[in-house]
Amino acid sequence: MSKQKKSNTSRLYVPEPQFRPGDTPDYSHISVPVGHAPSRPDPLCPAHETSEHATRLIRVLRFSGEAAGDWIPKISPDTLRRALRDLALTRAMDDRMFNMQRQGKMSFYMKSAGEEAVSIGHAMALRDTDMVFPTYRQQGILIHRGASIKEMMCQCLSNSGDPLDGKSIPVLYSFKKHGFFSISGNLGTQLIQGVGWAMANAYKDSDGIASVFTGEGATAEGDFHYALNFASTYRAPCLINVVNNQWAISSFQGIAAGEGETFAARGIGYGLATLRVDGNDILAVYAATKWAAERARRGGGATLIEHFTYRKSGHSTSDDPTKYRPENEPDVWPFGDPLERLKNHLIFIGEWDEEQHTRLLAEVKLEIREIYKSAEAMGNLSGETKVNDFTMFEQVYERSLPHLDEQKRMFAAERD
Amino acid sequence: MPEMNMIEAIRDAMDVKMSQDPDVLVFGEDVGYFGGVFRATAGLQEKHGLHRCFDTPISEGGIVGIAIGMAANGLRPVAEIQFADYIYPAYDQIASEAARLRYRSNGDFTAPLTIRTPVGGGIYGGTTHSQSPEALFTHIAGLKTVIPSNPYDAKGLLIAAIEDNDPVLFLEPKRLYNGPFDGDPHAPAKAWRGHKLGDVPAGHYRVEIGEARKLQKGVDVTVLAYGTMVWVAQKVAQDLGIDADIIDLRSLLPLDIEMIEKSVNKTGRCVILHEATRTSGFGAELAAQVQERCFYALEAPILRVTGWDTPYPHAQEWAYFPGPKRVGNALRTVMEA
């Protein structure tokens, strides 16, 4: 082989992240845009007028805390303080649940550290009745929509308070009453389902919209293509969100073809409006979502939004990120932390101070601890789980079928 | 009663449901303006409007994916996959999503959708227009799989499937669309006109999912079949003078095990027929259940007559298809045991 004369110069190219464990990560080449461009077009503009928005980055918050540019949303200080609380609550819950998993109270958990603004800014801009098709890392939407944190914890603990009766692994929530679609373990599948949901809204002349999520890794699934294609073909009133947190477990975003072009830019080829937004800037996430929601509701069709952020924690409790990326990379990532940035903004506009902030963090920590205690009092997986085993035969079909009844009897006999 | 072939009966079922229920939508590749490559949706768009019956991009995963989202949002979509051979890109959406949505959300969300798709061989369809993939679906908990063998059942069963609150895979033996087929490719083609089961009531009626049809009563041997094979079974039994108890399963999951059990306990013999490949085919499940339930009544080993364990060939169509000769050999073998 080696002696064969090469007829071409093509070589197999395998993308690699710039930094691996042991390296000193340096992201000085990533220029954080300060010009606060691109501008905010009319939400019903032709899709191709957003092509610039697919490659640049919508930002509102400067690191000083100042809001700038024409995407500044009108949000009252009270609402911003509530958003800050939701961010802190989500992070506190994640921390608590991660630790409890480490103590063996539950089999598994997934944090959303660093990505809280994507969920909460997004939820703030939608109606609570707009159906969201989340992945497993948008728990902030539930927190913002006022879902019972205790019920969420009970789901993770698979105990007698689990609304899913122990059928699903932790974090795969389902809360129809909060417009939060049942989470599947199969990546990407919910994208096209959300488009179908939105098509049904349009068919019924409802002004409800759907919002679907994927990480950047799962944009490589066929379902992402289906979703963009169908959303464009039928002008479905939906938002397709790509949360680009740079990592799909151990694979950097280049492994999902992220080196050549932004993920938002995929939308342009399908004739969709596209926005690329600083995902650690809750005001920018809010403003972009609001724009896309208005477009969808007024019949302008779907928008693809790339939320540019960073996954600060490991992929899950089963993952150790120090095995594939530098330990301090989350700290040197140039877009900062969403919680800190909103805090700085509130302080900048004179609506918050360090003392209040310290008190808030202590408060939410305590609140989460108390809720967790009440949730764990209903059982956990390592102790005596109180979910009735016979419920495993329920909800396979609307009504039980003869062969399932028979298996239920077999199981009962096995129990005697 | 109006006489219909199977295509007309299927179209009529959709027409009846679309007329009754504005939540029923029909879509798939070429089903809209054109009326479907097999004409199963002809006229539906014109009658019910562009929003009710429309064309989709060529994307099976997309078709089933939107159907799930629509169904979860209160509609009753009837999606068409042009050939069952092309259903595999949608397998993830069917197996991981449609079938499990109710279970994994504990009833919070449901997927009352129907997927129609033509199956089976006998039409020189070769490797990708002849497959019978039912066993890949009967293995999925949460899904129902049905397959009619005649116009009457096709209409009633499709109406029942559309009204069912669980996802239903509706397999249509395309060899039977225009007439019954008894396995002899050289005999003149028969039409459904004049056939007892080509008499199809107008309007609404149901054939319940989970109930088999006793095609003919007999005492010698129980034949379990579905789709095209029920007509092969009937012809062969008649030619050989065997008094066979022929059961057209109609519904594979849920299965009418009661009728099967009673029949085999009466006859003591059982032959299972299907077009699909043999290994791990649905026949294996049937054989296992009959063995478990009727062991002491059996007077002969249970035999399966199936397609060979090869991809479906083109030139060798009638060497592959489990036709009268193969079925006859099996029936004679169990009767001699």
PDB file of C-alpha atoms in Angstrom, chain A residues 18-259:
ATOM      1  CA  GLN A  18      -7.857  22.131  20.559  1.00  0.00           C
ATOM      2  CA  PHE A  19      -7.228  21.133  24.135  1.00  0.00           C
ATOM      3  CA  ARG A  20      -7.062  17.819  25.952  1.00  0.00           C
ATOM      4  CA  PRO A  21      -6.448  16.960  29.644  1.00  0.00           C
ATOM      5  CA  GLY A  22      -3.108  18.410  30.714  1.00  0.00           C
ATOM      6  CA  ASP A  23      -3.251  21.267  28.197  1.00  0.00           C
ATOM      7  CA  THR A  24      -3.688  24.866  29.215  1.00  0.00           C
ATOM      8  CA  PRO A  25      -6.782  25.973  27.333  1.00  0.00           C
ATOM      9  CA  ASP A  26      -6.536  29.353  25.657  1.00  0.00           C
ATOM     10  CA  TYR A  27      -9.622  30.732  23.968  1.00  0.00           C
ATOM     11  CA  SER A  28      -8.256  34.203  23.278  1.00  0.00           C
ATOM     12  CA  HIS A  29      -8.833  33.594  19.569  1.00  0.00           C
ATOM     13  CA  ILE A  30     -12.591  33.471  20.162  1.00  0.00           C
ATOM     14  CA  SER A  31     -13.567  37.078  19.913  1.00  0.00           C
ATOM     15  CA  VAL A  32     -16.538  37.906  22.067  1.00  0.00           C
ATOM     16  CA  PRO A  33     -18.515  40.340  19.952  1.00  0.00           C
ATOM     17  CA  VAL A  34     -18.966  43.717  21.588  1.00  0.00           C
ATOM     18  CA  GLY A  35     -20.702  45.554  18.754  1.00  0.00           C
ATOM     19  CA  HIS A  36     -24.034  44.035  19.662  1.00  0.00           C
ATOM     20  CA  ALA A  37     -24.847  43.255  16.083  1.00  0.00           C
ATOM     21  CA  PRO A  38     -26.663  41.942  14.162  1.00  0.00           C
ATOM     22  CA  SER A  39     -29.670  44.171  14.387  1.00  0.00           C
ATOM     23  CA  ARG A  40     -33.218  43.076  15.179  1.00  0.00           C
ATOM     24  CA  PRO A  41     -35.189  42.631  11.949  1.00  0.00           C
ATOM     25  CA  ASP A  42     -38.948  42.562  11.686  1.00  0.00           C
ATOM     26  CA  PRO A  43     -40.143  39.169  12.980  1.00  0.00           C
ATOM     27  CA  LEU A  44     -42.040  38.593   9.736  1.00  0.00           C
ATOM     28  CA  CYS A  45     -39.072  39.353   7.465  1.00  0.00           C
ATOM     29  CA  PRO A  46     -38.182  36.879   4.694  1.00  0.00           C
ATOM     30  CA  ALA A  47     -36.052  34.048   6.081  1.00  0.00           C
ATOM     31  CA  HIS A  48     -33.007  34.902   3.971  1.00  0.00           C
ATOM     32  CA  GLU A  49     -32.764  38.290   5.638  1.00  0.00           C
ATOM     33  CA  THR A  50     -31.624  36.449   8.759  1.00  0.00           C
ATOM     34  CA  SER A  51     -28.631  34.787   7.097  1.00  0.00           C
ATOM     35  CA  GLU A  52     -26.268  37.185   8.865  1.00  0.00           C
ATOM     36  CA  HIS A  53     -27.911  36.240  12.165  1.00  0.00           C
ATOM     37  CA  ALA A  54     -26.970  32.628  11.561  1.00  0.00           C
ATOM     38  CA  THR A  55     -23.247  33.305  11.587  1.00  0.00           C
ATOM     39  CA  ARG A  56     -22.892  36.180  14.020  1.00  0.00           C
ATOM     40  CA  LEU A  57     -24.028  36.294  17.634  1.00  0.00           C
ATOM     41  CA  ILE A  58     -26.941  38.110  19.223  1.00  0.00           C
ATOM     42  CA  ARG A  59     -25.871  39.549  22.585  1.00  0.00           C
ATOM     43  CA  VAL A  60     -27.383  42.055  24.980  1.00  0.00           C
ATOM     44  CA  LEU A  61     -25.368  41.854  28.204  1.00  0.00           C
ATOM     45  CA  ARG A  62     -21.839  43.179  28.352  1.00  0.00           C
ATOM     46  CA  PHE A  63     -19.597  41.701  31.012  1.00  0.00           C
ATOM     47  CA  SER A  64     -19.882  45.015  32.876  1.00  0.00           C
ATOM     48  CA  GLY A  65     -23.569  44.255  33.305  1.00  0.00           C
ATOM     49  CA  GLU A  66     -24.680  46.930  30.880  1.00  0.00           C
ATOM     50  CA  ALA A  67     -27.356  46.034  28.325  1.00  0.00           C
ATOM     51  CA  ALA A  68     -26.677  47.246  24.794  1.00  0.00           C
ATOM     52  CA  GLY A  69     -27.854  46.988  21.188  1.00  0.00           C
ATOM     53  CA  ASP A  70     -31.295  46.775  19.669  1.00  0.00           C
ATOM     54  CA  TRP A  71     -32.213  43.375  21.122  1.00  0.00           C
ATOM     55  CA  ILE A  72     -32.642  44.819  24.649  1.00  0.00           C
ATOM     56  CA  PRO A  73     -35.951  43.380  25.840  1.00  0.00           C
ATOM     57  CA  LYS A  74     -38.371  45.243  28.078  1.00  0.00           C
ATOM     58  CA  ILE A  75     -38.354  43.226  31.291  1.00  0.00           C
ATOM     59  CA  SER A  76     -39.202  44.676  34.697  1.00  0.00           C
ATOM     60  CA  PRO A  77     -36.644  44.444  37.517  1.00  0.00           C
ATOM     61  CA  ASP A  78     -39.056  42.227  39.458  1.00  0.00           C
ATOM     62  CA  THR A  79     -39.203  39.783  36.583  1.00  0.00           C
ATOM     63  CA  LEU A  80     -35.421  39.860  36.263  1.00  0.00           C
ATOM     64  CA  ARG A  81     -35.043  39.100  39.957  1.00  0.00           C
ATOM     65  CA  ARG A  82     -37.423  36.192  39.559  1.00  0.00           C
ATOM     66  CA  ALA A  83     -35.335  34.968  36.616  1.00  0.00           C
ATOM     67  CA  LEU A  84     -32.226  35.181  38.772  1.00  0.00           C
ATOM     68  CA  ARG A  85     -33.974  33.143  41.432  1.00  0.00           C
ATOM     69  CA  ASP A  86     -35.006  30.516  38.854  1.00  0.00           C
ATOM     70  CA  LEU A  87     -31.414  30.283  37.640  1.00  0.00           C
ATOM     71  CA  ALA A  88     -30.164  29.861  41.187  1.00  0.00           C
ATOM     72  CA  LEU A  89     -32.906  27.374  42.031  1.00  0.00           C
ATOM     73  CA  THR A  90     -32.129  25.223  39.001  1.00  0.00           C
ATOM     74  CA  ARG A  91     -28.440  25.199  39.849  1.00  0.00           C
ATOM     75  CA  ALA A  92     -29.097  24.439  43.509  1.00  0.00           C
ATOM     76  CA  MET A  93     -31.402  21.565  42.604  1.00  0.00           C
ATOM     77  CA  ASP A  94     -28.843  20.158  40.173  1.00  0.00           C
ATOM     78  CA  ASP A  95     -26.105  20.345  42.825  1.00  0.00           C
ATOM     79  CA  ARG A  96     -28.263  18.679  45.444  1.00  0.00           C
ATOM     80  CA  MET A  97     -29.411  15.902  43.128  1.00  0.00           C
ATOM     81  CA  PHE A  98     -25.877  15.283  41.869  1.00  0.00           C
ATOM     82  CA  ASN A  99     -24.687  14.850  45.447  1.00  0.00           C
ATOM     83  CA  MET A 100     -27.592  12.619  46.328  1.00  0.00           C
ATOM     84  CA  GLN A 101     -26.795  10.419  43.345  1.00  0.00           C
ATOM     85  CA  ARG A 102     -23.235  10.175  44.640  1.00  0.00           C
ATOM     86  CA  GLN A 103     -24.683   8.993  47.945  1.00  0.00           C
ATOM     87  CA  GLY A 104     -26.565   6.255  46.154  1.00  0.00           C
ATOM     88  CA  LYS A 105     -30.047   7.700  46.612  1.00  0.00           C
ATOM     89  CA  MET A 106     -30.764   7.515  42.877  1.00  0.00           C
ATOM     90  CA  SER A 107     -29.289   5.709  39.923  1.00  0.00           C
ATOM     91  CA  PHE A 108     -28.515   8.667  37.708  1.00  0.00           C
ATOM     92  CA  TYR A 109     -28.691  12.420  37.271  1.00  0.00           C
ATOM     93  CA  MET A 110     -27.862  15.086  34.681  1.00  0.00           C
ATOM     94  CA  LYS A 111     -26.987  18.676  35.542  1.00  0.00           C
ATOM     95  CA  SER A 112     -27.503  21.702  33.329  1.00  0.00           C
ATOM     96  CA  ALA A 113     -24.750  23.854  34.873  1.00  0.00           C
ATOM     97  CA  GLY A 114     -23.851  26.789  32.643  1.00  0.00           C
ATOM     98  CA  GLU A 115     -26.936  26.318  30.461  1.00  0.00           C
ATOM     99  CA  GLU A 116     -29.629  27.541  32.842  1.00  0.00           C
ATOM    100  CA  ALA A 117     -30.184  30.793  30.948  1.00  0.00           C
ATOM    101  CA  VAL A 118     -31.105  28.894  27.782  1.00  0.00           C
ATOM    102  CA  SER A 119     -33.998  27.144  29.534  1.00  0.00           C
ATOM    103  CA  ILE A 120     -35.192  29.968  31.715  1.00  0.00           C
ATOM    104  CA  GLY A 121     -34.800  32.822  29.234  1.00  0.00           C
ATOM    105  CA  HIS A 122     -36.612  30.659  26.710  1.00  0.00           C
ATOM    106  CA  ALA A 123     -39.480  29.773  29.051  1.00  0.00           C
ATOM    107  CA  MET A 124     -39.890  33.430  30.033  1.00  0.00           C
ATOM    108  CA  ALA A 125     -40.455  34.391  26.402  1.00  0.00           C
ATOM    109  CA  LEU A 126     -43.101  31.726  25.715  1.00  0.00           C
ATOM    110  CA  ARG A 127     -46.576  31.163  27.048  1.00  0.00           C
ATOM    111  CA  ASP A 128     -46.775  28.395  29.624  1.00  0.00           C
ATOM    112  CA  THR A 129     -49.205  26.626  27.288  1.00  0.00           C
ATOM    113  CA  ASP A 130     -46.755  26.499  24.368  1.00  0.00           C
ATOM    114  CA  MET A 131     -45.626  22.886  24.224  1.00  0.00           C
ATOM    115  CA  VAL A 132     -41.911  22.414  24.704  1.00  0.00           C
ATOM    116  CA  PHE A 133     -40.209  19.270  23.418  1.00  0.00           C
ATOM    117  CA  PRO A 134     -37.136  19.241  25.631  1.00  0.00           C
ATOM    118  CA  THR A 135     -34.047  17.119  25.822  1.00  0.00           C
ATOM    119  CA  TYR A 136     -32.857  15.944  29.214  1.00  0.00           C
ATOM    120  CA  ARG A 137     -31.072  19.251  29.907  1.00  0.00           C
ATOM    121  CA  GLN A 138     -33.902  21.822  29.990  1.00  0.00           C
ATOM    122  CA  GLN A 139     -35.056  21.322  33.582  1.00  0.00           C
ATOM    123  CA  GLY A 140     -34.988  25.118  34.005  1.00  0.00           C
ATOM    124  CA  ILE A 141     -38.151  25.336  31.889  1.00  0.00           C
ATOM    125  CA  LEU A 142     -40.039  23.266  34.458  1.00  0.00           C
ATOM    126  CA  ILE A 143     -38.623  25.327  37.311  1.00  0.00           C
ATOM    127  CA  HIS A 144     -39.680  28.554  35.619  1.00  0.00           C
ATOM    128  CA  ARG A 145     -43.139  27.240  34.811  1.00  0.00           C
ATOM    129  CA  GLY A 146     -43.701  26.413  38.447  1.00  0.00           C
ATOM    130  CA  ALA A 147     -43.692  22.627  38.225  1.00  0.00           C
ATOM    131  CA  SER A 148     -43.515  20.902  41.583  1.00  0.00           C
ATOM    132  CA  ILE A 149     -39.838  20.474  42.378  1.00  0.00           C
ATOM    133  CA  LYS A 150     -40.856  17.776  44.797  1.00  0.00           C
ATOM    134  CA  GLU A 151     -42.553  15.829  41.990  1.00  0.00           C
ATOM    135  CA  MET A 152     -39.449  16.249  39.839  1.00  0.00           C
ATOM    136  CA  MET A 153     -37.314  14.882  42.645  1.00  0.00           C
ATOM    137  CA  CYS A 154     -39.737  12.032  43.270  1.00  0.00           C
ATOM    138  CA  GLN A 155     -39.420  11.126  39.586  1.00  0.00           C
ATOM    139  CA  CYS A 156     -35.646  10.954  39.998  1.00  0.00           C
ATOM    140  CA  LEU A 157     -36.047   8.872  43.140  1.00  0.00           C
ATOM    141  CA  SER A 158     -38.639   6.544  41.513  1.00  0.00           C
ATOM    142  CA  ASN A 159     -40.620   6.590  44.731  1.00  0.00           C
ATOM    143  CA  SER A 160     -44.317   6.607  45.603  1.00  0.00           C
ATOM    144  CA  GLY A 161     -44.530  10.273  44.675  1.00  0.00           C
ATOM    145  CA  ASP A 162     -43.185   9.650  41.181  1.00  0.00           C
ATOM    146  CA  PRO A 163     -45.857  10.752  38.690  1.00  0.00           C
ATOM    147  CA  LEU A 164     -44.414   8.229  36.233  1.00  0.00           C
ATOM    148  CA  ASP A 165     -44.697   5.302  38.688  1.00  0.00           C
ATOM    149  CA  GLY A 166     -41.048   4.418  38.288  1.00  0.00           C
ATOM    150  CA  LYS A 167     -41.315   3.711  34.563  1.00  0.00           C
ATOM    151  CA  SER A 168     -38.559   6.075  33.440  1.00  0.00           C
ATOM    152  CA  ILE A 169     -34.991   6.714  34.470  1.00  0.00           C
ATOM    153  CA  PRO A 170     -34.268   9.905  36.437  1.00  0.00           C
ATOM    154  CA  VAL A 171     -34.592  13.245  34.637  1.00  0.00           C
ATOM    155  CA  LEU A 172     -36.839  11.890  31.836  1.00  0.00           C
ATOM    156  CA  TYR A 173     -39.729  14.002  33.074  1.00  0.00           C
ATOM    157  CA  SER A 174     -43.207  14.356  31.584  1.00  0.00           C
ATOM    158  CA  PHE A 175     -45.401  17.283  32.635  1.00  0.00           C
ATOM    159  CA  LYS A 176     -48.207  17.870  30.165  1.00  0.00           C
ATOM    160  CA  LYS A 177     -49.841  20.344  32.522  1.00  0.00           C
ATOM    161  CA  HIS A 178     -46.715  22.511  32.235  1.00  0.00           C
ATOM    162  CA  GLY A 179     -46.372  22.166  28.468  1.00  0.00           C
ATOM    163  CA  PHE A 180     -43.360  19.893  28.891  1.00  0.00           C
ATOM    164  CA  PHE A 181     -43.396  16.893  26.558  1.00  0.00           C
ATOM    165  CA  SER A 182     -42.380  13.432  27.766  1.00  0.00           C
ATOM    166  CA  ILE A 183     -38.595  13.107  27.432  1.00  0.00           C
ATOM    167  CA  SER A 184     -37.241  10.122  25.520  1.00  0.00           C
ATOM    168  CA  GLY A 185     -33.817   8.588  25.849  1.00  0.00           C
ATOM    169  CA  ASN A 186     -33.573   8.359  22.058  1.00  0.00           C
ATOM    170  CA  LEU A 187     -31.844  11.511  20.888  1.00  0.00           C
ATOM    171  CA  GLY A 188     -33.379  13.773  18.283  1.00  0.00           C
ATOM    172  CA  THR A 189     -36.727  11.978  18.101  1.00  0.00           C
ATOM    173  CA  GLN A 190     -38.679  14.807  19.718  1.00  0.00           C
ATOM    174  CA  LEU A 191     -37.577  17.321  17.062  1.00  0.00           C
ATOM    175  CA  ILE A 192     -39.874  16.043  14.339  1.00  0.00           C
ATOM    176  CA  GLN A 193     -42.636  15.267  16.842  1.00  0.00           C
ATOM    177  CA  GLY A 194     -42.598  18.909  17.920  1.00  0.00           C
ATOM    178  CA  VAL A 195     -42.984  19.950  14.292  1.00  0.00           C
ATOM    179  CA  GLY A 196     -46.007  17.623  14.057  1.00  0.00           C
ATOM    180  CA  TRP A 197     -47.428  19.131  17.242  1.00  0.00           C
ATOM    181  CA  ALA A 198     -47.017  22.601  15.740  1.00  0.00           C
ATOM    182  CA  MET A 199     -48.649  21.478  12.473  1.00  0.00           C
ATOM    183  CA  ALA A 200     -51.618  20.262  14.525  1.00  0.00           C
ATOM    184  CA  ASN A 201     -51.824  23.680  16.222  1.00  0.00           C
ATOM    185  CA  ALA A 202     -51.898  25.338  12.824  1.00  0.00           C
ATOM    186  CA  TYR A 203     -54.479  22.841  11.553  1.00  0.00           C
ATOM    187  CA  LYS A 204     -56.699  23.641  14.536  1.00  0.00           C
ATOM    188  CA  ASP A 205     -56.275  27.394  14.003  1.00  0.00           C
ATOM    189  CA  SER A 206     -54.799  27.618  17.481  1.00  0.00           C
ATOM    190  CA  ASP A 207     -52.205  30.310  18.165  1.00  0.00           C
ATOM    191  CA  GLY A 208     -50.221  27.886  20.313  1.00  0.00           C
ATOM    192  CA  ILE A 209     -46.721  27.116  19.150  1.00  0.00           C
ATOM    193  CA  ALA A 210     -44.205  24.356  19.829  1.00  0.00           C
ATOM    194  CA  SER A 211     -40.565  24.663  20.777  1.00  0.00           C
ATOM    195  CA  VAL A 212     -38.201  21.774  20.257  1.00  0.00           C
ATOM    196  CA  PHE A 213     -34.701  21.231  21.588  1.00  0.00           C
ATOM    197  CA  THR A 214     -31.588  19.326  20.654  1.00  0.00           C
ATOM    198  CA  GLY A 215     -28.003  19.504  21.681  1.00  0.00           C
ATOM    199  CA  GLU A 216     -25.476  20.211  18.932  1.00  0.00           C
ATOM    200  CA  GLY A 217     -24.335  16.583  19.008  1.00  0.00           C
ATOM    201  CA  ALA A 218     -27.752  15.190  18.070  1.00  0.00           C
ATOM    202  CA  THR A 219     -28.085  17.571  15.117  1.00  0.00           C
ATOM    203  CA  ALA A 220     -26.273  14.737  13.342  1.00  0.00           C
ATOM    204  CA  GLU A 221     -29.345  12.520  13.767  1.00  0.00           C
ATOM    205  CA  GLY A 222     -31.643  12.140  10.774  1.00  0.00           C
ATOM    206  CA  ASP A 223     -34.510  13.507  12.862  1.00  0.00           C
ATOM    207  CA  PHE A 224     -32.873  16.948  12.849  1.00  0.00           C
ATOM    208  CA  HIS A 225     -33.018  16.942   9.073  1.00  0.00           C
ATOM    209  CA  TYR A 226     -36.634  15.715   9.137  1.00  0.00           C
ATOM    210  CA  ALA A 227     -37.590  18.494  11.519  1.00  0.00           C
ATOM    211  CA  LEU A 228     -36.029  21.296   9.479  1.00  0.00           C
ATOM    212  CA  ASN A 229     -37.427  19.912   6.243  1.00  0.00           C
ATOM    213  CA  PHE A 230     -41.007  19.453   7.496  1.00  0.00           C
ATOM    214  CA  ALA A 231     -40.963  22.712   9.488  1.00  0.00           C
ATOM    215  CA  SER A 232     -40.006  24.557   6.326  1.00  0.00           C
ATOM    216  CA  THR A 233     -42.320  22.649   3.973  1.00  0.00           C
ATOM    217  CA  TYR A 234     -45.438  23.221   6.087  1.00  0.00           C
ATOM    218  CA  ARG A 235     -44.371  26.536   7.695  1.00  0.00           C
ATOM    219  CA  ALA A 236     -44.973  24.930  11.065  1.00  0.00           C
ATOM    220  CA  PRO A 237     -45.353  27.392  13.954  1.00  0.00           C
ATOM    221  CA  CYS A 238     -42.397  26.169  15.908  1.00  0.00           C
ATOM    222  CA  LEU A 239     -38.962  27.035  17.260  1.00  0.00           C
ATOM    223  CA  ILE A 240     -36.115  24.614  16.706  1.00  0.00           C
ATOM    224  CA  ASN A 241     -33.446  25.156  19.341  1.00  0.00           C
ATOM    225  CA  VAL A 242     -29.910  23.844  19.091  1.00  0.00           C
ATOM    226  CA  VAL A 243     -28.140  24.138  22.421  1.00  0.00           C
ATOM    227  CA  ASN A 244     -24.510  24.192  21.371  1.00  0.00           C
ATOM    228  CA  ASN A 245     -22.727  23.493  24.647  1.00  0.00           C
ATOM    229  CA  GLN A 246     -19.561  22.409  22.784  1.00  0.00           C
ATOM    230  CA  TRP A 247     -19.706  18.823  24.043  1.00  0.00           C
ATOM    231  CA  ALA A 248     -21.650  15.643  23.253  1.00  0.00           C
ATOM    232  CA  ILE A 249     -20.444  13.454  26.145  1.00  0.00           C
ATOM    233  CA  SER A 250     -16.726  13.265  25.208  1.00  0.00           C
ATOM    234  CA  SER A 251     -17.017  14.451  21.612  1.00  0.00           C
ATOM    235  CA  PHE A 252     -16.391  18.117  20.885  1.00  0.00           C
ATOM    236  CA  GLN A 253     -18.752  19.964  18.570  1.00  0.00           C
ATOM    237  CA  GLY A 254     -16.406  19.468  15.610  1.00  0.00           C
ATOM    238  CA  ILE A 255     -17.474  15.817  15.571  1.00  0.00           C
ATOM    239  CA  ALA A 256     -20.963  17.042  14.613  1.00  0.00           C
ATOM    240  CA  ALA A 257     -19.522  18.999  11.676  1.00  0.00           C
ATOM    241  CA  GLY A 258     -19.367  22.181  13.742  1.00  0.00           C
ATOM    242  CA  GLU A 259     -15.924  23.239  12.510  1.00  0.00           C
TER     243      GLU A 259
END
